[in-house]
GROMACS .gro file of C-alpha atoms in nm:
model
  310
    1UNK     CA    1   0.000   0.000   0.000
    2UNK     CA    2   0.282   0.242   0.092
    3UNK     CA    3   0.468   0.154  -0.228
    4UNK     CA    4   0.152   0.222  -0.429
    5UNK     CA    5   0.117   0.568  -0.274
    6UNK     CA    6   0.483   0.650  -0.343
    7UNK     CA    7   0.443   0.537  -0.704
    8UNK     CA    8   0.126   0.744  -0.744
    9UNK     CA    9   0.302   1.060  -0.633
   10UNK     CA   10   0.613   0.984  -0.836
   11UNK     CA   11   0.391   0.961  -1.145
   12UNK     CA   12   0.251   1.302  -1.050
   13UNK     CA   13   0.601   1.448  -1.088
   14UNK     CA   14   0.676   1.257  -1.409
   15UNK     CA   15   0.536   1.507  -1.668
   16UNK     CA   16   0.739   1.789  -1.513
   17UNK     CA   17   1.062   1.591  -1.510
   18UNK     CA   18   1.006   1.481  -1.870
   19UNK     CA   19   0.954   1.843  -1.972
   20UNK     CA   20   1.272   1.952  -1.790
   21UNK     CA   21   1.470   1.679  -1.971
   22UNK     CA   22   1.315   1.789  -2.300
   23UNK     CA   23   1.410   2.152  -2.239
   24UNK     CA   24   1.762   2.049  -2.141
   25UNK     CA   25   1.797   1.882  -2.482
   26UNK     CA   26   1.691   2.212  -2.640
   27UNK     CA   27   2.032   2.376  -2.672
   28UNK     CA   28   1.902   2.732  -2.719
   29UNK     CA   29   1.720   2.718  -2.385
   30UNK     CA   30   1.959   2.511  -2.175
   31UNK     CA   31   2.123   2.801  -1.989
   32UNK     CA   32   1.783   2.954  -1.920
   33UNK     CA   33   1.654   2.619  -1.789
   34UNK     CA   34   1.946   2.574  -1.548
   35UNK     CA   35   1.915   2.927  -1.410
   36UNK     CA   36   1.537   2.911  -1.385
   37UNK     CA   37   1.525   2.570  -1.216
   38UNK     CA   38   1.787   2.681  -0.963
   39UNK     CA   39   1.603   3.004  -0.884
   40UNK     CA   40   1.265   2.833  -0.856
   41UNK     CA   41   1.401   2.572  -0.615
   42UNK     CA   42   1.567   2.839  -0.400
   43UNK     CA   43   1.257   3.057  -0.402
   44UNK     CA   44   1.011   2.780  -0.317
   45UNK     CA   45   1.230   2.624  -0.048
   46UNK     CA   46   1.282   2.956   0.132
   47UNK     CA   47   0.933   3.104   0.088
   48UNK     CA   48   0.707   2.797   0.089
   49UNK     CA   49   0.872   2.470   0.191
   50UNK     CA   50   1.042   2.585   0.511
   51UNK     CA   51   0.745   2.792   0.641
   52UNK     CA   52   0.509   2.504   0.555
   53UNK     CA   53   0.727   2.262   0.750
   54UNK     CA   54   0.704   2.470   1.068
   55UNK     CA   55   0.347   2.603   1.040
   56UNK     CA   56   0.178   2.308   0.860
   57UNK     CA   57   0.024   2.561   0.619
   58UNK     CA   58   0.053   2.549   0.242
   59UNK     CA   59  -0.076   2.903   0.183
   60UNK     CA   60   0.279   3.037   0.150
   61UNK     CA   61   0.290   2.886  -0.197
   62UNK     CA   62   0.064   3.174  -0.303
   63UNK     CA   63   0.366   3.400  -0.248
   64UNK     CA   64   0.627   3.170  -0.402
   65UNK     CA   65   0.442   3.085  -0.725
   66UNK     CA   66   0.383   3.440  -0.860
   67UNK     CA   67   0.730   3.556  -0.760
   68UNK     CA   68   0.857   3.254  -0.952
   69UNK     CA   69   0.688   3.406  -1.259
   70UNK     CA   70   0.870   3.731  -1.184
   71UNK     CA   71   1.197   3.535  -1.184
   72UNK     CA   72   1.114   3.395  -1.530
   73UNK     CA   73   1.045   3.749  -1.653
   74UNK     CA   74   1.378   3.879  -1.520
   75UNK     CA   75   1.572   3.587  -1.672
   76UNK     CA   76   1.401   3.649  -2.008
   77UNK     CA   77   1.510   4.011  -1.995
   78UNK     CA   78   1.874   3.939  -1.910
   79UNK     CA   79   1.937   3.614  -2.102
   80UNK     CA   80   1.735   3.691  -2.416
   81UNK     CA   81   1.940   3.717  -2.737
   82UNK     CA   82   1.662   3.762  -2.989
   83UNK     CA   83   1.462   4.061  -3.113
   84UNK     CA   84   1.455   4.321  -2.834
   85UNK     CA   85   1.087   4.411  -2.873
   86UNK     CA   86   0.983   4.045  -2.844
   87UNK     CA   87   1.204   4.001  -2.537
   88UNK     CA   88   1.052   4.307  -2.369
   89UNK     CA   89   0.698   4.193  -2.441
   90UNK     CA   90   0.748   3.835  -2.321
   91UNK     CA   91   0.939   3.948  -2.014
   92UNK     CA   92   0.667   4.204  -1.944
   93UNK     CA   93   0.394   3.941  -1.959
   94UNK     CA   94   0.563   3.731  -1.691
   95UNK     CA   95   0.657   4.033  -1.479
   96UNK     CA   96   0.311   4.189  -1.484
   97UNK     CA   97   0.134   3.858  -1.417
   98UNK     CA   98   0.374   3.772  -1.135
   99UNK     CA   99   0.385   4.114  -0.972
  100UNK     CA  100   0.007   4.155  -0.981
  101UNK     CA  101  -0.046   3.834  -0.785
  102UNK     CA  102   0.280   3.845  -0.590
  103UNK     CA  103   0.224   4.192  -0.446
  104UNK     CA  104  -0.135   4.097  -0.366
  105UNK     CA  105  -0.010   3.789  -0.178
  106UNK     CA  106   0.236   3.998   0.024
  107UNK     CA  107  -0.045   4.239   0.117
  108UNK     CA  108  -0.254   3.944   0.237
  109UNK     CA  109   0.045   3.816   0.433
  110UNK     CA  110   0.099   4.156   0.598
  111UNK     CA  111  -0.270   4.176   0.694
  112UNK     CA  112  -0.248   3.832   0.858
  113UNK     CA  113  -0.466   3.644   0.610
  114UNK     CA  114  -0.201   3.372   0.576
  115UNK     CA  115  -0.193   3.312   0.952
  116UNK     CA  116  -0.462   3.052   0.887
  117UNK     CA  117  -0.472   2.806   0.598
  118UNK     CA  118  -0.657   2.929   0.289
  119UNK     CA  119  -0.973   2.733   0.211
  120UNK     CA  120  -0.840   2.589  -0.116
  121UNK     CA  121  -0.555   2.430   0.076
  122UNK     CA  122  -0.785   2.312   0.353
  123UNK     CA  123  -0.970   2.131   0.076
  124UNK     CA  124  -0.648   1.946  -0.009
  125UNK     CA  125  -0.666   1.775   0.329
  126UNK     CA  126  -1.006   1.633   0.231
  127UNK     CA  127  -0.850   1.490  -0.084
  128UNK     CA  128  -0.553   1.347   0.102
  129UNK     CA  129  -0.785   1.176   0.349
  130UNK     CA  130  -0.994   1.022   0.070
  131UNK     CA  131  -0.684   0.889  -0.106
  132UNK     CA  132  -0.536   0.766   0.221
  133UNK     CA  133  -0.240   1.001   0.261
  134UNK     CA  134  -0.200   1.039   0.637
  135UNK     CA  135   0.147   1.198   0.648
  136UNK     CA  136   0.046   1.563   0.621
  137UNK     CA  137   0.399   1.712   0.621
  138UNK     CA  138   0.501   1.500   0.322
  139UNK     CA  139   0.179   1.590   0.138
  140UNK     CA  140   0.240   1.962   0.195
  141UNK     CA  141   0.591   1.943   0.052
  142UNK     CA  142   0.473   1.733  -0.242
  143UNK     CA  143   0.202   1.984  -0.340
  144UNK     CA  144   0.439   2.280  -0.306
  145UNK     CA  145   0.700   2.115  -0.526
  146UNK     CA  146   0.440   2.044  -0.795
  147UNK     CA  147   0.397   2.419  -0.838
  148UNK     CA  148   0.773   2.472  -0.824
  149UNK     CA  149   0.828   2.214  -1.101
  150UNK     CA  150   0.550   2.372  -1.308
  151UNK     CA  151   0.741   2.704  -1.304
  152UNK     CA  152   1.063   2.522  -1.389
  153UNK     CA  153   0.917   2.336  -1.685
  154UNK     CA  154   0.590   2.394  -1.873
  155UNK     CA  155   0.518   2.748  -1.755
  156UNK     CA  156   0.862   2.871  -1.864
  157UNK     CA  157   0.822   2.725  -2.214
  158UNK     CA  158   0.673   3.037  -2.383
  159UNK     CA  159   0.971   3.240  -2.258
  160UNK     CA  160   1.226   2.977  -2.366
  161UNK     CA  161   1.080   2.952  -2.715
  162UNK     CA  162   1.056   3.327  -2.772
  163UNK     CA  163   1.355   3.487  -2.602
  164UNK     CA  164   1.605   3.366  -2.866
  165UNK     CA  165   1.395   3.436  -3.177
  166UNK     CA  166   1.593   3.695  -3.385
  167UNK     CA  167   1.314   3.774  -3.635
  168UNK     CA  168   1.275   4.151  -3.630
  169UNK     CA  169   0.906   4.150  -3.716
  170UNK     CA  170   0.621   4.026  -3.504
  171UNK     CA  171   0.396   3.774  -3.675
  172UNK     CA  172   0.016   3.796  -3.682
  173UNK     CA  173   0.003   3.503  -3.439
  174UNK     CA  174   0.235   3.680  -3.197
  175UNK     CA  175   0.041   4.005  -3.212
  176UNK     CA  176  -0.285   3.814  -3.163
  177UNK     CA  177  -0.139   3.628  -2.865
  178UNK     CA  178  -0.001   3.945  -2.707
  179UNK     CA  179  -0.329   4.132  -2.751
  180UNK     CA  180  -0.519   3.833  -2.612
  181UNK     CA  181  -0.292   3.829  -2.307
  182UNK     CA  182  -0.351   4.203  -2.253
  183UNK     CA  183  -0.728   4.165  -2.290
  184UNK     CA  184  -0.760   3.875  -2.046
  185UNK     CA  185  -0.534   4.018  -1.778
  186UNK     CA  186  -0.763   4.324  -1.779
  187UNK     CA  187  -1.066   4.093  -1.754
  188UNK     CA  188  -0.908   3.899  -1.466
  189UNK     CA  189  -0.824   4.219  -1.281
  190UNK     CA  190  -1.174   4.357  -1.343
  191UNK     CA  191  -1.332   4.036  -1.212
  192UNK     CA  192  -1.118   4.055  -0.895
  193UNK     CA  193  -1.212   4.421  -0.842
  194UNK     CA  194  -1.582   4.348  -0.892
  195UNK     CA  195  -1.567   4.063  -0.641
  196UNK     CA  196  -1.385   4.271  -0.379
  197UNK     CA  197  -1.628   4.561  -0.426
  198UNK     CA  198  -1.923   4.323  -0.383
  199UNK     CA  199  -1.775   4.168  -0.067
  200UNK     CA  200  -1.704   4.507   0.089
  201UNK     CA  201  -2.058   4.624   0.015
  202UNK     CA  202  -2.204   4.299   0.151
  203UNK     CA  203  -2.015   4.339   0.477
  204UNK     CA  204  -2.137   4.697   0.511
  205UNK     CA  205  -2.495   4.582   0.462
  206UNK     CA  206  -2.446   4.281   0.692
  207UNK     CA  207  -2.514   4.040   0.405
  208UNK     CA  208  -2.197   3.834   0.424
  209UNK     CA  209  -2.355   3.515   0.289
  210UNK     CA  210  -2.492   3.662  -0.034
  211UNK     CA  211  -2.365   3.541  -0.371
  212UNK     CA  212  -2.169   3.768  -0.605
  213UNK     CA  213  -2.358   3.759  -0.937
  214UNK     CA  214  -2.290   4.109  -1.069
  215UNK     CA  215  -2.069   4.225  -1.355
  216UNK     CA  216  -1.860   3.946  -1.505
  217UNK     CA  217  -1.984   3.711  -1.233
  218UNK     CA  218  -2.327   3.704  -1.403
  219UNK     CA  219  -2.179   3.512  -1.697
  220UNK     CA  220  -1.940   3.274  -1.522
  221UNK     CA  221  -1.914   3.157  -1.163
  222UNK     CA  222  -1.536   3.198  -1.188
  223UNK     CA  223  -1.451   3.463  -1.451
  224UNK     CA  224  -1.115   3.532  -1.284
  225UNK     CA  225  -1.004   3.169  -1.320
  226UNK     CA  226  -1.128   3.157  -1.680
  227UNK     CA  227  -0.933   3.475  -1.762
  228UNK     CA  228  -0.617   3.336  -1.597
  229UNK     CA  229  -0.648   3.021  -1.810
  230UNK     CA  230  -0.689   3.233  -2.124
  231UNK     CA  231  -0.380   3.435  -2.030
  232UNK     CA  232  -0.172   3.119  -2.050
  233UNK     CA  233  -0.345   3.009  -2.369
  234UNK     CA  234  -0.251   3.346  -2.521
  235UNK     CA  235   0.111   3.308  -2.409
  236UNK     CA  236   0.131   2.960  -2.560
  237UNK     CA  237  -0.037   3.080  -2.881
  238UNK     CA  238   0.212   3.367  -2.916
  239UNK     CA  239   0.495   3.109  -2.899
  240UNK     CA  240   0.387   2.918  -3.211
  241UNK     CA  241   0.575   3.151  -3.449
  242UNK     CA  242   0.899   3.110  -3.252
  243UNK     CA  243   0.840   2.735  -3.242
  244UNK     CA  244   0.807   2.734  -3.622
  245UNK     CA  245   1.120   2.948  -3.661
  246UNK     CA  246   1.337   2.714  -3.454
  247UNK     CA  247   1.182   2.395  -3.593
  248UNK     CA  248   1.432   2.149  -3.739
  249UNK     CA  249   1.280   1.871  -3.952
  250UNK     CA  250   1.584   1.650  -3.890
  251UNK     CA  251   1.487   1.633  -3.522
  252UNK     CA  252   1.116   1.586  -3.581
  253UNK     CA  253   1.059   1.357  -3.279
  254UNK     CA  254   1.207   1.618  -3.043
  255UNK     CA  255   0.995   1.896  -3.192
  256UNK     CA  256   0.677   1.688  -3.178
  257UNK     CA  257   0.744   1.631  -2.808
  258UNK     CA  258   0.806   2.004  -2.760
  259UNK     CA  259   0.479   2.085  -2.939
  260UNK     CA  260   0.292   1.853  -2.701
  261UNK     CA  261   0.461   2.029  -2.408
  262UNK     CA  262   0.340   2.366  -2.539
  263UNK     CA  263  -0.015   2.233  -2.575
  264UNK     CA  264   0.009   2.083  -2.225
  265UNK     CA  265   0.052   2.435  -2.081
  266UNK     CA  266  -0.320   2.488  -2.147
  267UNK     CA  267  -0.413   2.148  -2.003
  268UNK     CA  268  -0.199   2.202  -1.692
  269UNK     CA  269  -0.348   2.541  -1.612
  270UNK     CA  270  -0.704   2.421  -1.675
  271UNK     CA  271  -0.653   2.128  -1.438
  272UNK     CA  272  -0.498   2.355  -1.175
  273UNK     CA  273  -0.758   2.630  -1.198
  274UNK     CA  274  -1.062   2.402  -1.214
  275UNK     CA  275  -0.976   2.089  -1.017
  276UNK     CA  276  -0.670   2.143  -0.797
  277UNK     CA  277  -0.670   2.485  -0.630
  278UNK     CA  278  -0.947   2.676  -0.809
  279UNK     CA  279  -1.310   2.607  -0.893
  280UNK     CA  280  -1.378   2.276  -0.714
  281UNK     CA  281  -1.235   2.381  -0.372
  282UNK     CA  282  -1.402   2.723  -0.397
  283UNK     CA  283  -1.745   2.577  -0.472
  284UNK     CA  284  -1.715   2.320  -0.196
  285UNK     CA  285  -1.701   2.596   0.066
  286UNK     CA  286  -1.938   2.836  -0.114
  287UNK     CA  287  -2.213   2.573  -0.098
  288UNK     CA  288  -2.162   2.548   0.278
  289UNK     CA  289  -2.144   2.922   0.345
  290UNK     CA  290  -2.394   3.071   0.098
  291UNK     CA  291  -2.756   2.945   0.096
  292UNK     CA  292  -2.828   3.083  -0.253
  293UNK     CA  293  -2.521   2.926  -0.415
  294UNK     CA  294  -2.712   2.624  -0.548
  295UNK     CA  295  -2.945   2.858  -0.736
  296UNK     CA  296  -2.643   3.046  -0.866
  297UNK     CA  297  -2.495   2.715  -0.988
  298UNK     CA  298  -2.813   2.632  -1.179
  299UNK     CA  299  -2.830   2.974  -1.343
  300UNK     CA  300  -2.464   3.045  -1.424
  301UNK     CA  301  -2.197   2.839  -1.606
  302UNK     CA  302  -1.912   2.716  -1.390
  303UNK     CA  303  -1.607   2.814  -1.598
  304UNK     CA  304  -1.671   2.906  -1.960
  305UNK     CA  305  -1.875   3.231  -1.975
  306UNK     CA  306  -2.218   3.238  -2.132
  307UNK     CA  307  -2.460   3.526  -2.184
  308UNK     CA  308  -2.748   3.282  -2.150
  309UNK     CA  309  -2.879   3.243  -1.795
  310UNK     CA  310  -3.121   2.969  -1.696
   0.00000   0.00000   0.00000
C-alpha cells in the first residue's frame, strides 16, 4: 500500500521531469533552464517549503508561485538574445502577471490572512484523506514542489521559445497572442475588483452570505479563473511563431514532443484552476457558506462564460 502511494506521487512528478529533460535537450534554452530551475528551487524552499514545515500551512505557496513568474520574466530580460521588442513583451507578460499576484499575496500576508490556511488548501486535506495520505507534512511538501516544477518546466516554455527568436518583425500570431494576453489580464483584474467591491458592500450591509452575481460574475461563476487560463493560452499561442522558426525537420521527434509540451501548458493550467486549487475547492465551501449558491450554480456556467442564464 505504501509503495503504491509513493508510485502514485512519483507519477505526478513525471510530466514535469520529462519536460525539464526535453528543455535540457533544447540547446538554445539550456542556460535559461538551469538558471530558472535553480532560482525556482531556491525561491520555493525559502518562501514555501520551510514555512510550511514549521506552520503546517501550504498558503505560502501563493507567495512563491507568482514571484517565480517574476523570476522567469527577469531571466528572459537578461538572457534573451533575440529581437529586443519580443524580449521586452514576453518578459513584461511574466513580470506583470507575477507582480500583480505576488504583491497581492504579500499584502494578504501583511494583513495576517495567511496566519490561517486558505480554504483551497484546507480542501487538499479532504482529498488526502480520501486517497489515504495520512502523512500531512510530506503531502504539503509534495504539493508545493508540484507548483515549483511547473514554473521550472511547462510554464517557462513560452519564454524559452521566444527569447532567442531573432526575427525583427512580429507575426500575426504573436500580435494576436499578445493582444489576447492584454485583454484577459484586464478581464481577470476587473473580475477581482468586482468581487472585492461586492464583498465590501455585503459586509457593510451585513449580508456576508450573499452570492456575487454582478458584472462578469453574471456570466461565469469563476470569470477570474477563466481569464487566468486564457492568459496562459494566449502566451502559448504567441509562442507558435517562434516554435516554427526554430523547428528542425531533422529532429522531428524532439519537436513533436516540444509541441505537445506547449499544448500541455493549457491542459496544466485548466486542471490547476478548475480541479486542484481553483473552482472545485471554492465551490465546496461556497455551498456550505452561501444558501443561494445552489441557485447560482443552476443559473450560471461554472467556468466558460455564457450570456445565457437559466
